Amino acid sequence: MMMRSFVEKRRDITETELMDYLSFCQMLPGPSSSQTVALIGYKRGGVMLGVLTLLVWIIPAAFMMGALSFLVKYLDAEFLHDNIFKYIQPMAVGFIVYAAIRTMKISIKSAVGIGIMFLATALTAIIKSPWIFPLTIIIGGLITNFTNKEFPPHDTKAFEIKWKRLGWFLLIFVVAGVLSELARTQQWDNARAFNLFENFYRFGSIVFGGGHALIPMMSTQFVYHSTALYGSALISDTDLLTGVGLVHAIPGPVFSLCTYVGGLCMDSSPANQLLGCLIGTVGVFLPGALILFFLFPLYQNLKQFRVIFRALEGIHAAVIGILWGSAIVLYQTLQTEGFELGSLLVIGSTALALNFTKIPAPIIVIFWLLMGILF
């Protein structure tokens, strides 16, 4: 769609520039599609137009996912989950399987990559800790730095990086972490709001591989970790999987799922739920935007550094392993009693339809919604 709209029709950028933007955004944490759109606006009109372009891209999806968080909260939960959304939850796992298969075909190029992928899958499926994801990504990058002996094209060592441009990003990261811990230990009245902002800002700062890689992070943080820390989950597995399915039925970035999750994590009142939607949206998109606009002047040079160039193979393989691991974890959370074969059929048929047909994702979601209503 970007190629057709911005290259062929409007001629805002060239095909080569678009591919460069895509490659650069794949090296950054955060929503790569949103960052690519923002770069196109940045190229046409500077930072202000880049920010406005990003907002136009985010707001519709965030608004719809926020509204859906109220729908799931205030309508009959049993009717929604056991009927309308009965097939949406295993369908969501099918989307993740498809994402893993597609990215595996593109990014896995060696036996080392396959090994990293299997290692990341096992770590994600076994260890229920939010820090397993950045640790897995770092391990993957370190491994291929030792095993990959390729040199980047036009390799250069002489390039000054202006680290001060990352100051705001790092400052917010540190301040958010300190305030979150103080709010938790001192039991502030609005502690959950500070905790959520830190969680979502951290997700946006470390997630590679697009919105699907967010799913296991949120499941670990808001279900398993919260249960161990507070005695109860901030969001149920069922509600999370429902949101994963619904986010594919609307236009816009998959990262808007954080709007939905943030709302349900603060559902004590409509005002708090609305605040949670805002925190989820701002928290997860802000770090990627800051990193993007600070590092954009370097995008032609970053990929020329050997460390980054050689680490990319391992990072991509680790992300694919995280996707496979998240599919396993989320499948285990499905209420499959008496529906084991049915959920497997939904997962398999969804992944096959996405992989071998041109059926749009919203049509697949609508189909399974109708199946839930009819059967």
Short mmCIF file of C-alpha atoms in Angstrom, two decimals, residues 73-221:
data_model
loop_
_atom_site.label_atom_id
_atom_site.label_comp_id
_atom_site.label_asym_id
_atom_site.label_seq_id
_atom_site.Cartn_x
_atom_site.Cartn_y
_atom_site.Cartn_z
CA LYS A 73 -15.88 -4.82 29.93
CA TYR A 74 -19.55 -3.82 30.05
CA LEU A 75 -21.30 -6.37 27.86
CA ASP A 76 -22.09 -9.91 28.99
CA ALA A 77 -18.63 -11.46 29.27
CA GLU A 78 -19.92 -15.04 29.06
CA PHE A 79 -21.86 -14.26 25.89
CA LEU A 80 -18.90 -12.46 24.34
CA HIS A 81 -16.23 -15.05 25.15
CA ASP A 82 -18.26 -18.27 24.88
CA ASN A 83 -20.23 -17.28 21.80
CA ILE A 84 -19.22 -14.31 19.64
CA PHE A 85 -15.50 -14.56 20.44
CA LYS A 86 -15.34 -18.32 20.87
CA TYR A 87 -13.39 -18.76 17.64
CA ILE A 88 -11.60 -15.40 17.80
CA GLN A 89 -9.20 -16.61 20.50
CA PRO A 90 -7.75 -19.63 18.62
CA MET A 91 -7.88 -17.52 15.42
CA ALA A 92 -5.53 -15.04 17.14
CA VAL A 93 -3.02 -17.85 17.68
CA GLY A 94 -3.37 -18.64 13.97
CA PHE A 95 -2.33 -15.08 13.13
CA ILE A 96 0.78 -15.46 15.28
CA VAL A 97 1.66 -18.78 13.63
CA TYR A 98 1.33 -17.12 10.22
CA ALA A 99 3.54 -14.20 11.32
CA ALA A 100 6.19 -16.64 12.56
CA ILE A 101 6.12 -18.68 9.33
CA ARG A 102 6.30 -15.61 7.10
CA THR A 103 9.17 -13.97 8.96
CA MET A 104 11.01 -17.29 9.25
CA LYS A 105 11.06 -17.63 5.46
CA ILE A 106 12.56 -14.15 5.12
CA SER A 107 15.02 -13.96 8.01
CA ILE A 108 16.32 -17.46 8.81
CA LYS A 109 19.33 -17.98 6.56
CA SER A 110 21.64 -20.38 8.43
CA ALA A 111 21.81 -23.28 10.86
CA VAL A 112 22.87 -20.80 13.56
CA GLY A 113 19.68 -18.82 12.93
CA ILE A 114 17.60 -21.99 13.28
CA GLY A 115 19.34 -22.79 16.57
CA ILE A 116 18.71 -19.29 17.93
CA MET A 117 15.07 -19.54 16.89
CA PHE A 118 14.58 -22.84 18.76
CA LEU A 119 16.41 -21.47 21.82
CA ALA A 120 14.22 -18.36 21.86
CA THR A 121 11.09 -20.49 21.45
CA ALA A 122 12.02 -22.64 24.44
CA LEU A 123 12.94 -19.68 26.63
CA THR A 124 9.72 -17.84 25.80
CA ALA A 125 7.54 -20.89 26.40
CA ILE A 126 9.21 -21.97 29.66
CA ILE A 127 10.35 -18.80 31.46
CA LYS A 128 7.47 -16.50 32.47
CA SER A 129 9.42 -13.28 33.05
CA PRO A 130 9.13 -9.96 31.19
CA TRP A 131 12.92 -9.65 31.03
CA ILE A 132 13.33 -12.87 29.05
CA PHE A 133 12.53 -11.00 25.81
CA PRO A 134 15.34 -8.40 25.77
CA LEU A 135 17.70 -11.02 27.18
CA THR A 136 16.81 -13.43 24.36
CA ILE A 137 17.28 -10.70 21.74
CA ILE A 138 20.69 -9.76 23.20
CA ILE A 139 21.79 -13.42 23.25
CA GLY A 140 20.75 -13.84 19.62
CA GLY A 141 22.68 -10.75 18.54
CA LEU A 142 25.78 -11.78 20.47
CA ILE A 143 25.80 -15.27 18.95
CA THR A 144 25.72 -14.06 15.35
CA ASN A 145 28.35 -11.41 16.11
CA PHE A 146 30.74 -14.32 16.72
CA THR A 147 29.49 -16.65 14.00
CA ASN A 148 28.70 -14.20 11.17
CA LYS A 149 31.91 -13.05 9.49
CA GLU A 150 30.26 -10.99 6.75
CA PHE A 151 31.16 -7.36 6.27
CA PRO A 152 28.55 -4.68 5.66
CA PRO A 153 28.67 -2.91 2.30
CA HIS A 154 30.90 0.19 2.37
CA ASP A 155 32.08 -0.61 5.86
CA THR A 156 33.20 2.43 7.83
CA LYS A 157 34.58 3.03 11.29
CA ALA A 158 34.75 6.80 11.28
CA PHE A 159 31.31 8.16 12.17
CA GLU A 160 30.42 10.33 15.12
CA ILE A 161 27.20 9.38 16.91
CA LYS A 162 25.54 12.28 18.71
CA TRP A 163 24.44 10.44 21.84
CA LYS A 164 22.85 13.57 23.29
CA ARG A 165 19.96 13.10 20.87
CA LEU A 166 18.98 10.03 22.84
CA GLY A 167 18.85 12.03 26.07
CA TRP A 168 15.09 12.45 26.25
CA PHE A 169 14.47 8.80 25.48
CA LEU A 170 16.85 7.62 28.23
CA LEU A 171 15.66 10.25 30.71
CA ILE A 172 12.02 9.21 30.36
CA PHE A 173 13.02 5.54 30.59
CA VAL A 174 14.87 6.09 33.89
CA VAL A 175 12.32 8.48 35.43
CA ALA A 176 9.42 6.18 34.51
CA GLY A 177 11.18 3.23 36.13
CA VAL A 178 12.01 5.12 39.34
CA LEU A 179 8.50 6.56 39.72
CA SER A 180 6.94 3.17 39.01
CA GLU A 181 8.98 1.49 41.73
CA LEU A 182 8.30 4.29 44.22
CA ALA A 183 4.58 4.13 43.47
CA ARG A 184 4.57 0.36 44.03
CA THR A 185 6.64 0.24 47.20
CA GLN A 186 5.01 3.28 48.82
CA GLN A 187 1.53 2.25 47.64
CA TRP A 188 0.53 5.53 46.01
CA ASP A 189 -3.18 5.93 45.28
CA ASN A 190 -2.47 6.18 41.55
CA ALA A 191 0.35 3.63 41.59
CA ARG A 192 -1.15 1.50 38.82
CA ALA A 193 -1.03 4.39 36.36
CA PHE A 194 2.72 4.88 36.99
CA ASN A 195 3.32 1.12 36.77
CA LEU A 196 1.45 0.83 33.48
CA PHE A 197 3.28 3.73 31.86
CA GLU A 198 6.62 2.16 32.79
CA ASN A 199 5.47 -1.22 31.46
CA PHE A 200 4.27 0.11 28.11
CA TYR A 201 7.24 2.48 27.69
CA ARG A 202 9.57 -0.46 28.34
CA PHE A 203 7.67 -2.59 25.81
CA GLY A 204 7.98 0.14 23.18
CA SER A 205 11.69 0.50 23.96
CA ILE A 206 12.70 -3.15 23.59
CA VAL A 207 10.21 -4.85 21.28
CA PHE A 208 11.52 -5.94 17.90
CA GLY A 209 9.43 -7.71 15.29
CA GLY A 210 6.26 -5.61 15.27
CA GLY A 211 3.07 -5.82 17.27
CA HIS A 212 2.93 -9.61 17.47
CA ALA A 213 6.04 -9.66 19.64
CA LEU A 214 4.16 -7.51 22.17
CA ILE A 215 1.65 -10.26 22.89
CA PRO A 216 3.87 -12.60 24.95
CA MET A 217 5.35 -9.59 26.76
CA MET A 218 1.93 -8.37 27.86
CA SER A 219 0.80 -11.89 28.75
CA THR A 220 3.87 -12.37 30.95
CA GLN A 221 3.72 -8.89 32.54
#
